[in-house]
PDB file of C-alpha atoms in Angstrom:
ATOM      1  CA  MET A   1       0.000   0.000   0.000  1.00 89.00           C
ATOM      2  CA  ILE A   2       1.203   3.516  -0.870  1.00 95.00           C
ATOM      3  CA  PHE A   3      -0.403   6.097   1.367  1.00 95.00           C
ATOM      4  CA  PHE A   4      -0.482   9.902   1.119  1.00 96.00           C
ATOM      5  CA  GLU A   5      -1.955  11.802   4.074  1.00 96.00           C
ATOM      6  CA  ASN A   6      -2.420  15.582   3.677  1.00 96.00           C
ATOM      7  CA  VAL A   7       0.777  15.761   1.618  1.00 96.00           C
ATOM      8  CA  SER A   8       2.034  19.068   0.262  1.00 95.00           C
ATOM      9  CA  LYS A   9       5.302  19.787  -1.483  1.00 94.00           C
ATOM     10  CA  LEU A  10       6.276  23.428  -1.845  1.00 93.00           C
ATOM     11  CA  TYR A  11       9.083  24.951  -3.877  1.00 88.00           C
ATOM     12  CA  ARG A  12      10.406  28.491  -3.613  1.00 78.00           C
ATOM     13  CA  SER A  13       9.234  30.803  -6.340  1.00 70.00           C
ATOM     14  CA  ALA A  14      11.883  31.913  -8.828  1.00 61.00           C
ATOM     15  CA  LYS A  15      10.974  35.479  -7.862  1.00 56.00           C
ATOM     16  CA  ASP A  16      11.954  34.887  -4.212  1.00 55.00           C
ATOM     17  CA  SER A  17      15.558  36.071  -3.745  1.00 51.00           C
ATOM     18  CA  ASN A  18      15.699  35.138  -0.039  1.00 56.00           C
ATOM     19  CA  PRO A  19      16.649  31.432   0.357  1.00 51.00           C
ATOM     20  CA  ASP A  20      15.558  31.463   4.019  1.00 54.00           C
ATOM     21  CA  SER A  21      12.145  32.966   3.390  1.00 52.00           C
ATOM     22  CA  GLN A  22       9.289  31.183   5.157  1.00 53.00           C
ATOM     23  CA  ASP A  23       6.603  33.328   3.543  1.00 54.00           C
ATOM     24  CA  SER A  24       4.166  30.888   1.900  1.00 52.00           C
ATOM     25  CA  SER A  25       3.309  33.519  -0.703  1.00 56.00           C
ATOM     26  CA  HIS A  26       6.840  33.042  -2.067  1.00 61.00           C
ATOM     27  CA  HIS A  27       6.291  29.314  -2.609  1.00 76.00           C
ATOM     28  CA  SER A  28       4.375  27.307  -5.196  1.00 85.00           C
ATOM     29  CA  ALA A  29       2.726  23.973  -4.427  1.00 90.00           C
ATOM     30  CA  ALA A  30       3.762  21.099  -6.679  1.00 92.00           C
ATOM     31  CA  VAL A  31       1.545  18.857  -4.531  1.00 93.00           C
ATOM     32  CA  ASN A  32      -1.305  20.441  -2.593  1.00 93.00           C
ATOM     33  CA  ASN A  33      -2.731  18.741   0.529  1.00 94.00           C
ATOM     34  CA  LEU A  34      -3.114  15.369  -1.183  1.00 94.00           C
ATOM     35  CA  SER A  35      -4.642  12.351   0.581  1.00 96.00           C
ATOM     36  CA  LEU A  36      -4.649   9.121  -1.401  1.00 94.00           C
ATOM     37  CA  LYS A  37      -4.321   5.351  -1.073  1.00 95.00           C
ATOM     38  CA  LEU A  38      -2.806   3.290  -3.889  1.00 95.00           C
ATOM     39  CA  GLU A  39      -3.814  -0.357  -3.654  1.00 94.00           C
ATOM     40  CA  PRO A  40      -1.073  -2.983  -3.997  1.00 94.00           C
ATOM     41  CA  GLY A  41      -0.723  -5.131  -7.096  1.00 93.00           C
ATOM     42  CA  LYS A  42      -2.397  -2.577  -9.376  1.00 94.00           C
ATOM     43  CA  THR A  43      -1.192  -0.155 -12.036  1.00 95.00           C
ATOM     44  CA  HIS A  44      -1.895   3.449 -11.047  1.00 96.00           C
ATOM     45  CA  VAL A  45      -1.428   6.086 -13.760  1.00 96.00           C
ATOM     46  CA  PHE A  46      -1.157   9.810 -13.026  1.00 96.00           C
ATOM     47  CA  ILE A  47      -1.955  12.098 -15.931  1.00 94.00           C
ATOM     48  CA  GLY A  48      -2.244  15.827 -16.378  1.00 91.00           C
ATOM     49  CA  PRO A  49      -0.576  18.866 -17.949  1.00 89.00           C
ATOM     50  CA  SER A  50       3.050  19.813 -17.365  1.00 88.00           C
ATOM     51  CA  GLY A  51       3.635  21.204 -13.886  1.00 88.00           C
ATOM     52  CA  CYS A  52       0.586  19.548 -12.326  1.00 90.00           C
ATOM     53  CA  GLY A  53       2.691  17.645  -9.756  1.00 92.00           C
ATOM     54  CA  LYS A  54       2.623  14.111 -11.120  1.00 92.00           C
ATOM     55  CA  SER A  55       6.405  13.658 -11.350  1.00 92.00           C
ATOM     56  CA  THR A  56       6.827  15.153  -7.882  1.00 94.00           C
ATOM     57  CA  LEU A  57       4.567  12.382  -6.554  1.00 94.00           C
ATOM     58  CA  LEU A  58       6.943   9.795  -7.992  1.00 93.00           C
ATOM     59  CA  ARG A  59       9.949  11.436  -6.330  1.00 93.00           C
ATOM     60  CA  LEU A  60       8.108  11.446  -2.998  1.00 95.00           C
ATOM     61  CA  ILE A  61       7.327   7.735  -3.341  1.00 94.00           C
ATOM     62  CA  ALA A  62      10.916   7.017  -4.367  1.00 92.00           C
ATOM     63  CA  GLY A  63      12.239   8.830  -1.298  1.00 92.00           C
ATOM     64  CA  LEU A  64      14.175  11.286  -3.450  1.00 91.00           C
ATOM     65  CA  GLU A  65      12.356  14.158  -1.761  1.00 92.00           C
ATOM     66  CA  ALA A  66      10.486  14.655   1.501  1.00 93.00           C
ATOM     67  CA  PRO A  67       7.089  16.363   1.663  1.00 94.00           C
ATOM     68  CA  THR A  68       6.922  19.890   3.039  1.00 95.00           C
ATOM     69  CA  SER A  69       4.012  18.717   5.184  1.00 95.00           C
ATOM     70  CA  GLY A  70       1.968  15.569   5.586  1.00 95.00           C
ATOM     71  CA  THR A  71       3.062  11.941   5.438  1.00 95.00           C
ATOM     72  CA  VAL A  72       4.015   9.537   2.663  1.00 95.00           C
ATOM     73  CA  LYS A  73       4.160   5.852   3.570  1.00 95.00           C
ATOM     74  CA  VAL A  74       5.137   2.894   1.417  1.00 94.00           C
ATOM     75  CA  LYS A  75       4.295  -0.466   2.944  1.00 90.00           C
ATOM     76  CA  GLY A  76       3.832   1.284   6.280  1.00 90.00           C
ATOM     77  CA  GLN A  77       7.230   2.990   6.219  1.00 90.00           C
ATOM     78  CA  ILE A  78       8.274   6.586   5.522  1.00 92.00           C
ATOM     79  CA  PRO A  79      10.679   6.455   2.543  1.00 91.00           C
ATOM     80  CA  THR A  80      13.043   9.188   3.743  1.00 89.00           C
ATOM     81  CA  HIS A  81      13.409   7.455   7.145  1.00 89.00           C
ATOM     82  CA  ILE A  82      14.911   4.317   5.572  1.00 88.00           C
ATOM     83  CA  PRO A  83      18.598   4.101   4.545  1.00 86.00           C
ATOM     84  CA  PRO A  84      18.623   4.872   0.785  1.00 82.00           C
ATOM     85  CA  LYS A  85      20.512   1.695  -0.188  1.00 79.00           C
ATOM     86  CA  VAL A  86      17.992  -0.435   1.697  1.00 81.00           C
ATOM     87  CA  TYR A  87      14.914   1.359   0.372  1.00 84.00           C
ATOM     88  CA  ALA A  88      16.202   1.522  -3.213  1.00 82.00           C
ATOM     89  CA  ARG A  89      16.238  -2.264  -3.470  1.00 81.00           C
ATOM     90  CA  ASN A  90      12.450  -2.301  -3.146  1.00 88.00           C
ATOM     91  CA  ILE A  91      11.886   0.441  -5.735  1.00 91.00           C
ATOM     92  CA  GLY A  92      12.378   0.149  -9.496  1.00 91.00           C
ATOM     93  CA  TYR A  93      12.547   3.545 -11.230  1.00 91.00           C
ATOM     94  CA  VAL A  94      12.392   4.211 -14.995  1.00 90.00           C
ATOM     95  CA  ILE A  95      12.726   7.744 -16.380  1.00 85.00           C
ATOM     96  CA  GLN A  96      11.865   9.134 -19.809  1.00 78.00           C
ATOM     97  CA  GLU A  97      15.262   8.650 -21.458  1.00 76.00           C
ATOM     98  CA  GLY A  98      15.944   5.410 -19.602  1.00 77.00           C
ATOM     99  CA  GLY A  99      18.856   6.756 -17.572  1.00 87.00           C
ATOM    100  CA  LEU A 100      21.321   4.121 -18.793  1.00 92.00           C
ATOM    101  CA  PHE A 101      25.014   4.775 -18.194  1.00 93.00           C
ATOM    102  CA  PRO A 102      26.371   5.586 -21.687  1.00 94.00           C
ATOM    103  CA  HIS A 103      29.886   4.265 -21.011  1.00 95.00           C
ATOM    104  CA  LEU A 104      28.641   0.846 -19.859  1.00 95.00           C
ATOM    105  CA  SER A 105      27.380  -2.058 -21.953  1.00 96.00           C
ATOM    106  CA  VAL A 106      23.843  -3.360 -21.528  1.00 96.00           C
ATOM    107  CA  TYR A 107      25.209  -6.227 -19.423  1.00 95.00           C
ATOM    108  CA  GLU A 108      27.133  -3.812 -17.193  1.00 94.00           C
ATOM    109  CA  ASN A 109      24.091  -1.544 -16.824  1.00 94.00           C
ATOM    110  CA  LEU A 110      22.003  -4.499 -15.702  1.00 93.00           C
ATOM    111  CA  SER A 111      24.550  -5.971 -13.308  1.00 90.00           C
ATOM    112  CA  ILE A 112      25.388  -2.819 -11.327  1.00 83.00           C
ATOM    113  CA  GLY A 113      25.195  -3.197  -7.566  1.00 69.00           C
ATOM    114  CA  PRO A 114      25.519  -6.105  -5.145  1.00 64.00           C
ATOM    115  CA  PHE A 115      23.318  -9.107  -5.746  1.00 66.00           C
ATOM    116  CA  GLY A 116      23.227 -10.891  -2.422  1.00 63.00           C
ATOM    117  CA  THR A 117      25.857  -9.599  -0.002  1.00 64.00           C
ATOM    118  CA  GLN A 118      26.394 -13.015   1.602  1.00 72.00           C
ATOM    119  CA  LEU A 119      27.208 -14.698  -1.706  1.00 72.00           C
ATOM    120  CA  THR A 120      30.623 -15.447  -3.128  1.00 78.00           C
ATOM    121  CA  ARG A 121      31.633 -13.677  -6.347  1.00 79.00           C
ATOM    122  CA  THR A 122      30.955 -16.833  -8.309  1.00 82.00           C
ATOM    123  CA  GLU A 123      27.506 -17.210  -6.738  1.00 80.00           C
ATOM    124  CA  GLN A 124      26.726 -13.549  -7.375  1.00 82.00           C
ATOM    125  CA  SER A 125      27.790 -13.900 -11.017  1.00 86.00           C
ATOM    126  CA  GLU A 126      25.640 -16.987 -11.501  1.00 88.00           C
ATOM    127  CA  ARG A 127      22.622 -15.311  -9.923  1.00 88.00           C
ATOM    128  CA  ILE A 128      23.109 -12.125 -11.955  1.00 90.00           C
ATOM    129  CA  ASN A 129      23.378 -14.046 -15.216  1.00 92.00           C
ATOM    130  CA  ALA A 130      20.285 -16.112 -14.448  1.00 93.00           C
ATOM    131  CA  ARG A 131      18.287 -12.989 -13.578  1.00 92.00           C
ATOM    132  CA  ILE A 132      19.439 -11.166 -16.711  1.00 94.00           C
ATOM    133  CA  GLU A 133      18.419 -14.106 -18.892  1.00 94.00           C
ATOM    134  CA  GLU A 134      14.991 -14.144 -17.222  1.00 93.00           C
ATOM    135  CA  LEU A 135      14.502 -10.396 -17.715  1.00 93.00           C
ATOM    136  CA  LEU A 136      15.624 -10.405 -21.343  1.00 93.00           C
ATOM    137  CA  GLN A 137      12.826 -12.858 -22.059  1.00 93.00           C
ATOM    138  CA  LEU A 138      10.384 -10.666 -20.134  1.00 92.00           C
ATOM    139  CA  VAL A 139      11.211  -7.468 -22.062  1.00 91.00           C
ATOM    140  CA  HIS A 140      11.659  -9.275 -25.409  1.00 91.00           C
ATOM    141  CA  LEU A 141      15.352  -8.639 -26.037  1.00 92.00           C
ATOM    142  CA  GLU A 142      17.898 -11.106 -27.390  1.00 93.00           C
ATOM    143  CA  LYS A 143      21.207 -11.917 -25.661  1.00 94.00           C
ATOM    144  CA  LEU A 144      23.181 -10.294 -28.465  1.00 94.00           C
ATOM    145  CA  PHE A 145      22.160  -6.893 -27.034  1.00 95.00           C
ATOM    146  CA  LEU A 146      24.153  -7.493 -23.841  1.00 95.00           C
ATOM    147  CA  LYS A 147      27.442  -6.457 -25.475  1.00 95.00           C
ATOM    148  CA  ARG A 148      26.018  -3.298 -26.999  1.00 96.00           C
ATOM    149  CA  PHE A 149      26.199   0.204 -25.558  1.00 96.00           C
ATOM    150  CA  PRO A 150      23.197   2.534 -25.142  1.00 94.00           C
ATOM    151  CA  HIS A 151      24.090   4.603 -28.234  1.00 94.00           C
ATOM    152  CA  GLN A 152      23.900   1.412 -30.303  1.00 95.00           C
ATOM    153  CA  LEU A 153      20.275   0.804 -29.309  1.00 93.00           C
ATOM    154  CA  SER A 154      17.044   2.271 -30.618  1.00 90.00           C
ATOM    155  CA  GLY A 155      14.900   4.338 -28.268  1.00 87.00           C
ATOM    156  CA  GLY A 156      12.530   1.443 -27.708  1.00 88.00           C
ATOM    157  CA  GLN A 157      15.399  -0.955 -26.995  1.00 91.00           C
ATOM    158  CA  ARG A 158      16.904   1.465 -24.450  1.00 91.00           C
ATOM    159  CA  GLN A 159      13.592   1.651 -22.619  1.00 90.00           C
ATOM    160  CA  ARG A 160      13.324  -2.145 -22.550  1.00 91.00           C
ATOM    161  CA  VAL A 161      16.802  -2.307 -21.010  1.00 93.00           C
ATOM    162  CA  ALA A 162      15.866   0.421 -18.516  1.00 93.00           C
ATOM    163  CA  LEU A 163      12.796  -1.568 -17.491  1.00 92.00           C
ATOM    164  CA  ALA A 164      14.870  -4.729 -17.085  1.00 93.00           C
ATOM    165  CA  ARG A 165      17.365  -2.839 -14.920  1.00 93.00           C
ATOM    166  CA  ALA A 166      14.564  -1.457 -12.748  1.00 92.00           C
ATOM    167  CA  LEU A 167      13.313  -5.029 -12.210  1.00 92.00           C
ATOM    168  CA  MET A 168      16.754  -6.551 -11.630  1.00 91.00           C
ATOM    169  CA  HIS A 169      16.384  -6.871  -7.850  1.00 89.00           C
ATOM    170  CA  ASP A 170      12.710  -7.853  -8.059  1.00 90.00           C
ATOM    171  CA  PRO A 171      11.394  -4.714  -6.310  1.00 91.00           C
ATOM    172  CA  GLY A 172       7.923  -4.578  -4.818  1.00 91.00           C
ATOM    173  CA  TYR A 173       7.190  -1.233  -6.456  1.00 94.00           C
ATOM    174  CA  LEU A 174       7.808  -0.012  -9.993  1.00 94.00           C
ATOM    175  CA  LEU A 175       7.817   3.719 -10.780  1.00 95.00           C
ATOM    176  CA  LEU A 176       7.852   5.006 -14.369  1.00 94.00           C
ATOM    177  CA  ASP A 177       8.117   8.705 -15.265  1.00 92.00           C
ATOM    178  CA  GLU A 178       6.997   9.319 -18.871  1.00 89.00           C
ATOM    179  CA  PRO A 179       8.821   6.117 -19.944  1.00 85.00           C
ATOM    180  CA  LEU A 180       7.561   6.291 -23.539  1.00 83.00           C
ATOM    181  CA  GLY A 181       7.436  10.049 -23.979  1.00 77.00           C
ATOM    182  CA  ALA A 182      10.477  10.336 -26.250  1.00 70.00           C
ATOM    183  CA  LEU A 183       9.509   7.524 -28.640  1.00 77.00           C
ATOM    184  CA  ASP A 184       7.876   7.753 -32.049  1.00 78.00           C
ATOM    185  CA  PRO A 185       4.184   6.738 -32.253  1.00 78.00           C
ATOM    186  CA  VAL A 186       4.735   3.294 -33.791  1.00 81.00           C
ATOM    187  CA  VAL A 187       7.385   2.233 -31.270  1.00 81.00           C
ATOM    188  CA  ARG A 188       5.368   3.808 -28.486  1.00 83.00           C
ATOM    189  CA  SER A 189       2.249   1.810 -29.361  1.00 84.00           C
ATOM    190  CA  ASP A 190       4.247  -1.430 -29.493  1.00 86.00           C
ATOM    191  CA  LEU A 191       5.860  -0.770 -26.112  1.00 86.00           C
ATOM    192  CA  GLN A 192       2.516   0.131 -24.547  1.00 88.00           C
ATOM    193  CA  GLN A 193       1.248  -3.350 -25.342  1.00 88.00           C
ATOM    194  CA  SER A 194       4.472  -4.911 -24.047  1.00 88.00           C
ATOM    195  CA  LEU A 195       4.255  -2.947 -20.801  1.00 90.00           C
ATOM    196  CA  LYS A 196       0.619  -3.907 -20.349  1.00 90.00           C
ATOM    197  CA  GLU A 197       1.495  -7.599 -20.661  1.00 90.00           C
ATOM    198  CA  ILE A 198       4.479  -7.230 -18.313  1.00 90.00           C
ATOM    199  CA  PHE A 199       2.461  -5.413 -15.651  1.00 90.00           C
ATOM    200  CA  GLN A 200      -0.266  -8.053 -15.814  1.00 89.00           C
ATOM    201  CA  SER A 201       2.226 -10.915 -15.498  1.00 90.00           C
ATOM    202  CA  LEU A 202       4.254  -9.403 -12.641  1.00 89.00           C
ATOM    203  CA  LYS A 203       1.284  -8.219 -10.552  1.00 89.00           C
ATOM    204  CA  LYS A 204       3.472  -5.577  -8.894  1.00 93.00           C
ATOM    205  CA  THR A 205       2.370  -2.198  -7.624  1.00 95.00           C
ATOM    206  CA  VAL A 206       3.092   0.124 -10.549  1.00 95.00           C
ATOM    207  CA  VAL A 207       2.904   3.928 -10.491  1.00 96.00           C
ATOM    208  CA  LEU A 208       3.268   5.504 -13.917  1.00 95.00           C
ATOM    209  CA  VAL A 209       3.244   9.135 -15.011  1.00 94.00           C
ATOM    210  CA  THR A 210       2.205  10.269 -18.489  1.00 92.00           C
ATOM    211  CA  HIS A 211       0.544  13.211 -20.206  1.00 88.00           C
ATOM    212  CA  ASP A 212      -1.122  10.882 -22.722  1.00 88.00           C
ATOM    213  CA  LEU A 213      -4.693   9.915 -21.833  1.00 88.00           C
ATOM    214  CA  MET A 214      -4.840   7.006 -24.290  1.00 87.00           C
ATOM    215  CA  GLU A 215      -1.597   5.601 -22.900  1.00 89.00           C
ATOM    216  CA  ALA A 216      -2.996   5.919 -19.389  1.00 91.00           C
ATOM    217  CA  ALA A 217      -6.180   4.111 -20.421  1.00 90.00           C
ATOM    218  CA  THR A 218      -4.178   1.291 -22.039  1.00 90.00           C
ATOM    219  CA  LEU A 219      -1.869   0.701 -19.067  1.00 92.00           C
ATOM    220  CA  GLY A 220      -3.722   1.697 -15.926  1.00 93.00           C
ATOM    221  CA  ASN A 221      -6.194  -0.025 -13.631  1.00 92.00           C
ATOM    222  CA  THR A 222      -6.915   3.376 -12.081  1.00 95.00           C
ATOM    223  CA  LEU A 223      -6.270   6.805 -13.595  1.00 95.00           C
ATOM    224  CA  TYR A 224      -5.668   9.964 -11.549  1.00 96.00           C
ATOM    225  CA  LEU A 225      -6.086  13.253 -13.409  1.00 95.00           C
ATOM    226  CA  MET A 226      -4.108  16.033 -11.728  1.00 94.00           C
ATOM    227  CA  ASN A 227      -4.236  19.813 -11.899  1.00 94.00           C
ATOM    228  CA  LYS A 228      -2.268  22.311  -9.803  1.00 92.00           C
ATOM    229  CA  GLY A 229      -1.001  19.714  -7.362  1.00 93.00           C
ATOM    230  CA  SER A 230      -4.333  18.013  -6.691  1.00 94.00           C
ATOM    231  CA  VAL A 231      -6.143  14.972  -8.055  1.00 95.00           C
ATOM    232  CA  VAL A 232      -9.297  16.379  -9.624  1.00 95.00           C
ATOM    233  CA  GLN A 233     -10.767  13.030 -10.696  1.00 95.00           C
ATOM    234  CA  SER A 234      -9.847   9.356 -10.477  1.00 95.00           C
ATOM    235  CA  GLY A 235     -11.296   6.135 -11.806  1.00 94.00           C
ATOM    236  CA  THR A 236     -11.206   4.084 -14.976  1.00 91.00           C
ATOM    237  CA  PHE A 237     -10.926   5.770 -18.358  1.00 89.00           C
ATOM    238  CA  LYS A 238     -14.610   5.042 -18.940  1.00 88.00           C
ATOM    239  CA  ASP A 239     -15.550   6.696 -15.616  1.00 89.00           C
ATOM    240  CA  ILE A 240     -13.581   9.830 -16.428  1.00 90.00           C
ATOM    241  CA  HIS A 241     -14.631  10.048 -20.080  1.00 87.00           C
ATOM    242  CA  LEU A 242     -18.358   9.533 -19.484  1.00 86.00           C
ATOM    243  CA  ASN A 243     -18.621  11.482 -16.219  1.00 90.00           C
ATOM    244  CA  PRO A 244     -16.110  14.350 -16.164  1.00 91.00           C
ATOM    245  CA  HIS A 245     -16.282  16.169 -12.833  1.00 91.00           C
ATOM    246  CA  ASP A 246     -15.678  19.687 -14.129  1.00 92.00           C
ATOM    247  CA  ASP A 247     -14.678  21.845 -17.084  1.00 93.00           C
ATOM    248  CA  PHE A 248     -10.963  21.154 -16.603  1.00 93.00           C
ATOM    249  CA  VAL A 249     -11.493  17.396 -16.941  1.00 92.00           C
ATOM    250  CA  ARG A 250     -13.795  17.873 -19.923  1.00 91.00           C
ATOM    251  CA  THR A 251     -11.299  20.193 -21.657  1.00 92.00           C
ATOM    252  CA  PHE A 252      -8.362  17.881 -20.960  1.00 90.00           C
ATOM    253  CA  ILE A 253     -10.159  14.920 -22.520  1.00 88.00           C
ATOM    254  CA  THR A 254     -11.232  16.938 -25.562  1.00 86.00           C
ATOM    255  CA  ALA A 255      -7.716  18.301 -26.105  1.00 87.00           C
ATOM    256  CA  GLN A 256      -6.304  14.761 -26.199  1.00 80.00           C
ATOM    257  CA  LYS A 257      -8.491  14.022 -29.246  1.00 72.00           C
ATOM    258  CA  PRO A 258      -9.083  10.312 -28.657  1.00 68.00           C
ATOM    259  CA  SER A 259     -10.182   8.603 -31.847  1.00 71.00           C
ATOM    260  CA  GLN A 260     -13.708   7.242 -32.135  1.00 69.00           C
ATOM    261  CA  GLU A 261     -12.233   3.776 -32.607  1.00 68.00           C
ATOM    262  CA  PHE A 262     -10.403   4.133 -29.290  1.00 67.00           C
ATOM    263  CA  LEU A 263     -13.513   5.428 -27.510  1.00 68.00           C
ATOM    264  CA  ASP A 264     -15.578   2.519 -28.865  1.00 65.00           C
ATOM    265  CA  LEU A 265     -13.209   0.102 -27.097  1.00 65.00           C
ATOM    266  CA  TRP A 266     -14.141   1.578 -23.729  1.00 61.00           C
ATOM    267  CA  ASN A 267     -17.808   2.485 -24.132  1.00 60.00           C
TER     268      ASN A 267
END
């Protein structure tokens, strides 16, 4: 369970020249008094315009930032109260460009970090190789890619490697920040279907951020539409499309221009 209780995250305004200022008028809220429960084993997709706070939510879950006020708990624990190396092993994180180390091969990117501190080097190597083989099958990549470097891969291939790396230590939670945003439409559509199958097979708690409503509908069990740091409506795509809560939701859906063919799949 991921739990937000009255969570706000404030950042100083660019116009505020005093770094020690406590004046709330000099701060903007990336997340605004949010209370939310994310059920385990489901895919939760946060959507909304740029600056609405969805990526900040991911950083709060990942323990990369602490809330200004309120409480974030993941499996009953506060992320920033846990040693980063310990907490990181239970969190898989994929960013838009993949975040692969350019000077390392695919194999080296996947095998970074200890894999069982009580194991001998030989045992660690055997376990790493077995896990890599398992993940390559999961993300539909052949072994020949292991010797390649990130610049030798297509955008879609880099994202598949990034996903495999995020899953390397079998984390309980998978966070994805616009993972397909930089890909062309054809590759993006193909990867959406792959991700959907992977999420369904793993049954992990997934939190994904995107600005694309159709992508959210394809991947998510529950969608959360955000605006100005708050969730303005949540539910399935059908719930949100047929019963928009306000003009913002209605305008956001219209601006996405979902095709009639796509709408027919959900209505």
